[in-house]
Short mmCIF file of C-alpha atoms in Angstrom, two decimals:
data_model
loop_
_atom_site.label_atom_id
_atom_site.label_comp_id
_atom_site.label_asym_id
_atom_site.label_seq_id
_atom_site.Cartn_x
_atom_site.Cartn_y
_atom_site.Cartn_z
CA UNK A 18 20.78 -65.15 -4.07
CA UNK A 19 24.34 -64.46 -3.04
CA UNK A 20 26.64 -62.54 -5.34
CA UNK A 21 30.33 -63.26 -5.87
CA UNK A 22 33.13 -61.35 -7.59
CA UNK A 23 36.78 -62.25 -8.07
CA UNK A 24 39.60 -60.16 -9.52
CA UNK A 25 43.09 -60.96 -10.79
CA UNK A 26 45.16 -58.45 -12.73
CA UNK A 27 47.19 -55.29 -12.61
CA UNK A 28 44.52 -52.98 -11.19
CA UNK A 29 43.00 -52.38 -7.76
CA UNK A 30 41.08 -55.43 -6.50
CA UNK A 31 39.31 -53.33 -3.86
CA UNK A 32 37.79 -50.94 -6.38
CA UNK A 33 36.81 -53.58 -8.95
CA UNK A 34 35.32 -55.96 -6.38
CA UNK A 35 33.32 -53.22 -4.63
CA UNK A 36 32.07 -51.98 -8.00
CA UNK A 37 31.08 -55.52 -8.95
CA UNK A 38 29.29 -56.18 -5.67
CA UNK A 39 27.40 -52.91 -6.13
CA UNK A 40 26.19 -54.19 -9.51
CA UNK A 41 24.96 -57.38 -7.78
CA UNK A 42 22.97 -55.63 -5.02
CA UNK A 43 19.73 -56.39 -6.90
CA UNK A 44 20.15 -60.06 -5.92
CA UNK A 45 19.43 -59.18 -2.29
CA UNK A 46 21.84 -59.58 0.64
CA UNK A 47 22.23 -59.14 4.40
CA UNK A 48 26.02 -58.89 4.71
CA UNK A 49 29.13 -58.53 2.57
CA UNK A 50 32.86 -59.09 2.66
CA UNK A 51 36.14 -59.27 0.76
CA UNK A 52 39.48 -61.06 1.03
CA UNK A 53 42.27 -59.21 -0.79
CA UNK A 54 45.96 -60.04 -0.99
CA UNK A 55 48.12 -57.78 1.16
CA UNK A 56 51.74 -58.82 1.55
CA UNK A 57 51.89 -62.38 2.88
CA UNK A 58 48.19 -62.65 3.77
CA UNK A 59 44.69 -62.34 2.38
CA UNK A 60 43.24 -59.53 4.47
CA UNK A 61 39.57 -60.20 5.22
CA UNK A 62 37.07 -57.38 5.84
CA UNK A 63 33.40 -58.20 6.51
CA UNK A 64 30.29 -56.27 7.54
CA UNK A 65 26.67 -57.01 8.37
CA UNK A 66 24.10 -54.85 6.60
CA UNK A 67 24.46 -52.64 3.56
CA UNK A 68 27.37 -52.64 1.17
CA UNK A 69 28.03 -49.04 2.19
CA UNK A 70 28.99 -50.32 5.65
CA UNK A 71 31.63 -52.56 4.10
CA UNK A 72 32.82 -49.69 1.92
CA UNK A 73 33.28 -47.47 4.99
CA UNK A 74 35.55 -50.12 6.49
CA UNK A 75 37.50 -50.54 3.26
CA UNK A 76 38.01 -46.79 2.86
CA UNK A 77 40.58 -47.01 5.66
CA UNK A 78 42.38 -50.03 4.18
CA UNK A 79 45.15 -50.32 1.60
CA UNK A 80 46.20 -53.50 -0.16
CA UNK A 81 49.51 -54.25 -1.84
CA UNK A 82 48.28 -57.23 -3.86
CA UNK A 83 46.42 -57.48 -7.15
CA UNK A 84 44.08 -60.39 -6.46
CA UNK A 85 40.96 -60.78 -4.32
CA UNK A 86 37.45 -62.17 -3.90
CA UNK A 87 34.22 -60.59 -2.64
CA UNK A 88 30.71 -61.66 -1.66
CA UNK A 89 27.22 -60.44 -0.82
CA UNK A 90 25.39 -62.97 1.37
CA UNK A 91 21.72 -63.93 1.56
CA UNK A 92 21.51 -66.06 4.71
CA UNK A 93 20.57 -69.73 4.40
CA UNK A 94 22.67 -71.65 6.96
CA UNK A 95 23.23 -69.36 9.94
CA UNK A 96 21.67 -66.01 10.81
CA UNK A 97 22.74 -62.72 9.20
CA UNK A 98 25.88 -61.61 11.05
CA UNK A 99 29.47 -60.59 10.45
CA UNK A 100 30.53 -63.98 11.83
CA UNK A 101 28.60 -65.78 9.10
CA UNK A 102 29.52 -63.35 6.33
CA UNK A 103 31.89 -64.45 3.57
CA UNK A 104 34.73 -64.90 2.77
CA UNK A 105 35.43 -67.88 5.05
CA UNK A 106 39.08 -68.52 5.85
CA UNK A 107 40.74 -71.73 7.05
CA UNK A 108 44.53 -72.23 7.26
CA UNK A 109 45.32 -69.74 4.52
CA UNK A 110 42.41 -70.80 2.28
CA UNK A 111 39.69 -68.20 1.61
CA UNK A 112 36.45 -68.98 -0.21
CA UNK A 113 33.19 -67.33 -1.26
CA UNK A 114 30.15 -69.45 -2.09
CA UNK A 115 26.76 -68.98 -3.72
CA UNK A 116 24.32 -71.85 -3.25
CA UNK A 117 23.57 -74.58 -0.71
CA UNK A 118 25.70 -77.61 0.24
CA UNK A 119 22.99 -80.23 0.73
CA UNK A 120 25.20 -82.80 2.49
CA UNK A 121 26.27 -80.13 4.98
CA UNK A 122 25.40 -82.13 8.13
CA UNK A 123 27.30 -85.22 6.98
CA UNK A 124 30.40 -83.22 6.01
CA UNK A 125 30.35 -81.19 9.23
CA UNK A 126 30.18 -84.34 11.35
CA UNK A 127 33.08 -85.87 9.40
CA UNK A 128 35.24 -82.74 9.71
CA UNK A 129 34.42 -82.37 13.41
CA UNK A 130 35.55 -85.96 14.00
CA UNK A 131 38.87 -85.07 12.36
CA UNK A 132 39.36 -82.15 14.73
CA UNK A 133 38.10 -79.23 12.64
CA UNK A 134 37.04 -76.11 14.54
CA UNK A 135 34.27 -74.01 13.01
CA UNK A 136 34.07 -70.24 13.18
CA UNK A 137 30.60 -69.84 11.63
CA UNK A 138 27.24 -71.57 11.35
CA UNK A 139 27.38 -71.76 7.55
CA UNK A 140 27.58 -74.64 5.13
CA UNK A 141 30.08 -72.61 3.09
CA UNK A 142 32.87 -72.78 5.68
CA UNK A 143 32.98 -76.54 5.20
CA UNK A 144 34.32 -76.03 1.68
CA UNK A 145 37.29 -74.07 3.03
CA UNK A 146 37.98 -76.86 5.54
CA UNK A 147 37.82 -79.52 2.82
CA UNK A 148 40.22 -77.61 0.55
CA UNK A 149 42.61 -76.92 3.45
CA UNK A 150 42.68 -80.62 4.31
CA UNK A 151 43.75 -81.45 0.75
CA UNK A 152 46.37 -78.67 0.71
CA UNK A 153 47.80 -80.23 3.90
CA UNK A 154 48.50 -83.32 1.76
CA UNK A 155 50.88 -81.19 -0.36
CA UNK A 156 48.36 -80.66 -3.15
CA UNK A 157 48.06 -77.40 -5.06
CA UNK A 158 44.93 -75.28 -4.75
CA UNK A 159 43.72 -76.51 -8.15
CA UNK A 160 44.43 -80.17 -7.29
CA UNK A 161 42.64 -79.73 -3.96
CA UNK A 162 39.51 -78.41 -5.68
CA UNK A 163 39.54 -81.40 -8.05
CA UNK A 164 39.75 -83.69 -5.02
CA UNK A 165 36.82 -82.19 -3.09
CA UNK A 166 34.36 -81.79 -5.98
CA UNK A 167 33.02 -85.38 -5.71
CA UNK A 168 32.37 -84.80 -2.00
CA UNK A 169 29.96 -81.89 -2.54
CA UNK A 170 26.24 -82.39 -3.08
CA UNK A 171 23.97 -79.48 -3.92
CA UNK A 172 24.14 -76.20 -5.79
CA UNK A 173 27.30 -74.14 -5.60
CA UNK A 174 29.43 -71.54 -7.30
CA UNK A 175 32.71 -71.08 -5.44
CA UNK A 176 35.86 -68.99 -5.70
CA UNK A 177 38.91 -70.09 -3.74
CA UNK A 178 42.30 -68.48 -3.09
CA UNK A 179 45.33 -69.70 -1.12
CA UNK A 180 48.12 -67.75 0.54
CA UNK A 181 50.52 -70.48 -0.65
CA UNK A 182 49.63 -69.58 -4.27
CA UNK A 183 48.81 -65.90 -3.92
CA UNK A 184 48.58 -65.18 -7.65
CA UNK A 185 45.78 -67.71 -8.36
CA UNK A 186 42.00 -68.02 -8.13
CA UNK A 187 40.20 -71.31 -8.68
CA UNK A 188 36.53 -71.02 -9.67
CA UNK A 189 34.11 -73.95 -9.91
CA UNK A 190 30.35 -74.45 -10.11
CA UNK A 191 27.37 -76.76 -10.14
CA UNK A 192 24.16 -74.80 -10.62
CA UNK A 193 24.43 -71.07 -9.89
CA UNK A 194 26.06 -69.12 -12.72
CA UNK A 195 29.70 -68.09 -12.96
CA UNK A 196 30.91 -65.87 -15.79
CA UNK A 197 34.54 -65.00 -16.52
CA UNK A 198 35.51 -61.83 -18.34
CA UNK A 199 38.97 -61.21 -19.77
CA UNK A 200 40.53 -57.84 -20.55
CA UNK A 201 44.11 -57.11 -21.61
CA UNK A 202 45.54 -56.95 -18.10
CA UNK A 203 42.89 -58.51 -15.87
CA UNK A 204 40.40 -61.32 -15.35
CA UNK A 205 37.10 -60.81 -13.53
CA UNK A 206 34.80 -63.65 -12.46
CA UNK A 207 31.29 -62.98 -11.17
CA UNK A 208 27.74 -64.25 -10.72
CA UNK A 209 26.39 -61.89 -13.40
CA UNK A 210 27.73 -60.02 -16.43
CA UNK A 211 26.55 -56.78 -14.83
CA UNK A 212 29.59 -56.99 -12.54
CA UNK A 213 31.90 -57.46 -15.53
CA UNK A 214 30.63 -55.33 -18.43
CA UNK A 215 32.33 -52.11 -17.28
CA UNK A 216 35.71 -53.79 -17.67
CA UNK A 217 35.28 -56.10 -20.65
CA UNK A 218 32.56 -57.41 -22.98
CA UNK A 219 34.36 -60.66 -23.79
CA UNK A 220 33.21 -63.44 -21.48
CA UNK A 221 32.88 -67.19 -21.14
CA UNK A 222 30.21 -69.06 -19.18
CA UNK A 223 31.29 -71.93 -16.95
CA UNK A 224 29.16 -75.04 -17.26
CA UNK A 225 28.43 -77.37 -14.35
CA UNK A 226 31.50 -79.12 -12.93
CA UNK A 227 33.87 -76.99 -14.97
CA UNK A 228 36.83 -75.48 -13.11
CA UNK A 229 38.61 -72.27 -14.06
CA UNK A 230 42.25 -71.84 -13.03
CA UNK A 231 43.03 -68.11 -13.06
CA UNK A 232 46.60 -66.85 -12.93
CA UNK A 233 47.30 -63.16 -13.39
CA UNK A 234 45.48 -61.94 -16.50
CA UNK A 235 45.03 -65.43 -17.96
CA UNK A 236 42.97 -68.51 -17.22
CA UNK A 237 42.28 -72.05 -18.40
CA UNK A 238 39.13 -74.14 -17.98
CA UNK A 239 39.12 -77.84 -17.05
CA UNK A 240 36.53 -80.59 -16.59
CA UNK A 241 36.09 -82.50 -13.33
CA UNK A 242 38.79 -84.97 -14.41
CA UNK A 243 41.34 -82.21 -14.87
CA UNK A 244 41.27 -82.26 -18.67
CA UNK A 245 41.49 -78.88 -20.38
CA UNK A 246 38.39 -77.59 -22.20
CA UNK A 247 38.41 -75.20 -25.16
CA UNK A 248 35.92 -72.42 -24.41
CA UNK A 249 34.70 -69.77 -26.85
CA UNK A 250 34.36 -66.16 -25.80
CA UNK A 251 30.94 -64.54 -26.11
CA UNK A 252 30.57 -60.81 -26.82
CA UNK A 253 28.17 -59.03 -24.45
CA UNK A 254 25.92 -56.50 -26.21
CA UNK A 255 25.19 -54.41 -23.13
CA UNK A 256 27.02 -51.11 -22.74
CA UNK A 257 28.33 -49.87 -19.37
CA UNK A 258 25.75 -47.06 -19.56
CA UNK A 259 22.92 -49.60 -19.42
CA UNK A 260 23.92 -50.60 -15.89
CA UNK A 261 24.06 -46.98 -14.65
CA UNK A 262 21.16 -44.88 -13.27
CA UNK A 263 21.73 -42.16 -15.90
CA UNK A 264 20.41 -39.36 -13.69
CA UNK A 265 17.40 -41.21 -12.27
CA UNK A 266 16.98 -41.48 -8.51
CA UNK A 267 17.01 -45.27 -8.68
CA UNK A 268 17.10 -48.12 -11.19
CA UNK A 269 13.42 -48.97 -10.83
CA UNK A 270 12.34 -45.54 -12.06
CA UNK A 271 14.88 -45.59 -14.90
CA UNK A 272 13.68 -48.99 -16.07
CA UNK A 273 9.99 -48.01 -15.93
CA UNK A 274 10.74 -45.17 -18.34
CA UNK A 275 12.60 -47.63 -20.58
CA UNK A 276 9.45 -49.73 -21.09
CA UNK A 277 8.43 -48.30 -24.52
CA UNK A 278 11.91 -48.92 -25.91
CA UNK A 279 11.97 -52.36 -24.30
CA UNK A 280 8.69 -53.35 -25.99
CA UNK A 281 9.93 -52.13 -29.38
CA UNK A 282 13.23 -53.98 -28.94
CA UNK A 283 11.42 -57.20 -28.04
CA UNK A 284 8.97 -57.32 -30.96
CA UNK A 285 10.90 -55.33 -33.57
CA UNK A 286 13.18 -58.14 -34.80
CA UNK A 287 10.14 -60.33 -35.48
CA UNK A 288 7.94 -57.91 -37.44
CA UNK A 289 8.21 -57.94 -41.25
CA UNK A 290 6.91 -54.51 -42.25
CA UNK A 291 7.24 -55.25 -45.97
CA UNK A 292 4.95 -58.28 -45.88
CA UNK A 293 2.92 -57.15 -42.84
CA UNK A 294 3.45 -60.36 -40.91
CA UNK A 295 5.16 -61.78 -37.86
CA UNK A 296 8.43 -63.46 -38.78
CA UNK A 297 10.11 -65.34 -35.94
CA UNK A 298 13.74 -64.76 -36.92
CA UNK A 299 16.73 -66.59 -35.47
CA UNK A 300 14.77 -68.93 -33.21
CA UNK A 301 17.30 -71.69 -33.77
CA UNK A 302 15.30 -74.92 -33.70
CA UNK A 303 17.55 -76.25 -36.45
CA UNK A 304 20.78 -75.27 -34.66
CA UNK A 305 22.86 -77.63 -32.56
CA UNK A 306 23.79 -74.83 -30.12
CA UNK A 307 22.86 -71.23 -29.32
CA UNK A 308 26.23 -70.08 -30.70
CA UNK A 309 25.04 -70.94 -34.22
CA UNK A 310 22.28 -68.30 -34.09
CA UNK A 311 24.62 -65.54 -35.24
CA UNK A 312 25.27 -67.28 -38.57
CA UNK A 313 22.00 -69.11 -39.18
CA UNK A 314 20.27 -68.89 -42.57
CA UNK A 315 17.09 -66.91 -41.84
CA UNK A 316 14.93 -68.69 -44.41
CA UNK A 317 15.96 -72.15 -43.27
CA UNK A 318 15.55 -71.15 -39.63
CA UNK A 319 12.03 -69.84 -40.31
CA UNK A 320 11.12 -73.09 -42.09
CA UNK A 321 12.39 -75.16 -39.15
CA UNK A 322 10.31 -73.08 -36.74
CA UNK A 323 7.11 -73.27 -38.81
CA UNK A 324 7.55 -77.01 -39.38
CA UNK A 325 7.72 -77.58 -35.64
CA UNK A 326 4.88 -75.18 -34.78
CA UNK A 327 2.39 -76.65 -37.24
CA UNK A 328 2.51 -80.00 -35.41
CA UNK A 329 2.07 -78.55 -31.91
CA UNK A 330 -1.17 -79.66 -30.27
CA UNK A 331 -0.53 -78.37 -26.75
CA UNK A 332 1.73 -75.72 -25.19
CA UNK A 333 3.15 -75.66 -21.67
CA UNK A 334 4.49 -72.33 -20.37
CA UNK A 335 6.60 -72.55 -17.23
CA UNK A 336 7.83 -69.59 -15.16
CA UNK A 337 8.15 -68.08 -11.68
CA UNK A 338 7.10 -64.78 -10.13
CA UNK A 339 6.16 -61.97 -12.50
CA UNK A 340 7.27 -64.10 -15.45
CA UNK A 341 4.46 -66.48 -14.46
CA UNK A 342 1.92 -63.64 -14.57
CA UNK A 343 3.18 -62.62 -18.01
CA UNK A 344 2.82 -66.25 -19.09
CA UNK A 345 -0.83 -66.25 -18.00
CA UNK A 346 -1.49 -63.29 -20.31
CA UNK A 347 0.33 -65.18 -23.06
CA UNK A 348 -1.99 -68.14 -22.55
CA UNK A 349 -5.07 -66.07 -23.44
CA UNK A 350 -3.41 -64.53 -26.50
CA UNK A 351 -2.12 -67.85 -27.85
CA UNK A 352 -5.39 -69.69 -27.31
CA UNK A 353 -7.37 -66.88 -28.97
CA UNK A 354 -5.10 -66.44 -31.99
CA UNK A 355 -3.54 -69.89 -32.51
CA UNK A 356 -6.42 -72.03 -31.19
CA UNK A 357 -3.95 -74.26 -29.34
CA UNK A 358 -4.61 -75.19 -25.68
CA UNK A 359 -2.06 -73.72 -23.28
CA UNK A 360 -1.22 -74.78 -19.72
CA UNK A 361 0.68 -72.34 -17.49
CA UNK A 362 2.52 -73.70 -14.45
CA UNK A 363 4.69 -72.29 -11.69
CA UNK A 364 8.06 -73.97 -12.21
CA UNK A 365 8.50 -74.93 -8.56
CA UNK A 366 5.21 -76.88 -8.73
CA UNK A 367 5.69 -78.30 -12.22
CA UNK A 368 9.06 -79.91 -11.54
CA UNK A 369 7.68 -82.02 -8.66
CA UNK A 370 4.49 -83.16 -10.39
CA UNK A 371 4.12 -86.54 -12.04
CA UNK A 372 3.38 -84.62 -15.21
CA UNK A 373 1.73 -86.04 -18.32
CA UNK A 374 2.90 -84.26 -21.48
CA UNK A 375 1.30 -85.25 -24.81
CA UNK A 376 3.64 -86.16 -27.64
CA UNK A 377 3.08 -83.13 -29.90
CA UNK A 378 3.67 -80.51 -27.22
CA UNK A 379 5.85 -77.41 -27.03
CA UNK A 380 7.49 -76.42 -23.75
CA UNK A 381 8.15 -72.68 -23.23
CA UNK A 382 10.18 -71.25 -20.35
CA UNK A 383 10.00 -67.57 -19.37
CA UNK A 384 12.84 -66.11 -17.28
CA UNK A 385 14.32 -62.61 -17.31
CA UNK A 386 17.70 -63.77 -16.01
CA UNK A 387 17.75 -67.17 -17.69
CA UNK A 388 19.03 -68.57 -14.39
CA UNK A 389 15.82 -69.18 -12.38
CA UNK A 390 16.63 -72.45 -10.61
CA UNK A 391 13.17 -74.06 -10.63
CA UNK A 392 12.55 -73.05 -14.25
CA UNK A 393 15.91 -74.51 -15.27
CA UNK A 394 15.12 -77.76 -13.43
CA UNK A 395 11.75 -78.00 -15.22
CA UNK A 396 13.46 -77.39 -18.56
CA UNK A 397 15.93 -80.21 -17.95
CA UNK A 398 13.10 -82.52 -16.90
CA UNK A 399 11.22 -81.93 -20.15
CA UNK A 400 14.33 -82.15 -22.34
CA UNK A 401 14.82 -85.68 -21.02
CA UNK A 402 11.33 -86.47 -22.39
CA UNK A 403 12.41 -85.33 -25.88
CA UNK A 404 9.85 -82.49 -25.90
CA UNK A 405 10.80 -79.39 -27.99
CA UNK A 406 11.78 -76.48 -25.76
CA UNK A 407 11.69 -72.72 -26.38
CA UNK A 408 13.18 -70.15 -23.99
CA UNK A 409 11.98 -66.57 -23.67
CA UNK A 410 14.61 -64.69 -21.69
CA UNK A 411 16.43 -61.39 -21.48
CA UNK A 412 20.01 -62.47 -20.80
CA UNK A 413 21.61 -64.03 -23.84
CA UNK A 414 23.83 -67.07 -23.25
CA UNK A 415 22.35 -67.58 -19.77
CA UNK A 416 21.97 -71.20 -18.67
CA UNK A 417 18.32 -71.56 -19.76
CA UNK A 418 19.11 -69.89 -23.08
CA UNK A 419 22.04 -72.25 -23.71
CA UNK A 420 20.08 -75.39 -22.81
CA UNK A 421 16.82 -74.69 -24.69
CA UNK A 422 16.40 -75.70 -28.34
CA UNK A 423 14.67 -72.49 -29.45
CA UNK A 424 15.33 -68.91 -28.38
CA UNK A 425 13.32 -65.69 -28.22
CA UNK A 426 14.98 -62.68 -26.60
CA UNK A 427 13.27 -59.87 -24.71
CA UNK A 428 16.10 -57.45 -25.64
CA UNK A 429 14.99 -55.27 -22.72
CA UNK A 430 18.49 -54.33 -21.59
CA UNK A 431 19.77 -54.66 -18.05
CA UNK A 432 17.10 -55.05 -15.37
CA UNK A 433 18.76 -54.14 -12.08
CA UNK A 434 15.73 -53.00 -10.08
CA UNK A 435 14.69 -55.75 -7.66
CA UNK A 436 11.01 -55.52 -8.63
CA UNK A 437 10.18 -56.52 -12.20
CA UNK A 438 10.14 -53.42 -14.40
CA UNK A 439 10.34 -54.54 -18.02
#
């Protein structure tokens, strides 16, 4: 997965963006780069390899502006190289992109016929060309993004800046997450809250085909038709200390030693010590959205959950990677204790099967991040069948968490180590 960070405010874009990209290293990458306003240009610095290589280049650079975008790349179209690293710049437009443009070949052929010259082998550069073509028609950066959205097929989270409007960032997505955090004098947009939490705990999550127009320390969110959307801020529970090593040599070791606390945090909210029973609190099957969980009546919520569970005749658990292995353990426990048959599937296989799901079934997704693409696709497939869905995830308000009907949280804290630790 690529990682993206954007900054607009009164502080130093270089420092905030580098700090944010460092927090996103766990996503994996082969190159990195930034584009930061400096006078009458967005100065672009890129490097193949580790983020430290980019930092060494940036140590010798100063920037006069207070806006910029950054990126860590995991190669899809085009080999790992500085040439293919983001940001991509075309006629004063700079963009960073996470995802895959599926109609890449068609768009490239069209742009080539119109005289476009390409400086990389990536699908991402096409987005910069498309925006630049709209800007040439005397459209603003925001208007240009609105115009190109219908032309893009695939999964994408994109940040765009323009030298003609040097105090603005336009952010838009379909698929990969984009979160916007707002502090008193700055706005930070990133792929993950871990890149934001050091600066603010108040965030909003962009939904698919929503567009954020960021100006200075303020922003507004619009739908694909350009109509403004009222978004509610969500408070992030994580502290900045949770995304630090706290004296350990690396995050993996730190998180291994956090396992006892993580287990207690996961099961603690659902153990009634007075009545010596499991009480699934704040699951939310009776809520219309995940935001209602904070004010739900516990007794009513418990009744909704038990009413649904007593009619369940089959359970499907869908996950990927180590979450899938955890789900297999869950299968044995559930079948032994609840006497309900359980089927465990890898999400990437499940979503492409011609699946038969009995009427009285429960569909459970397991995802640490709440953003696993195949698991999310499987969830959406089952929701369309009107099957009750329950998410087990670690990141509150993640896409899977927001789209599932019921919610159980791991409460394990930040998991930054690449290998699963908690």
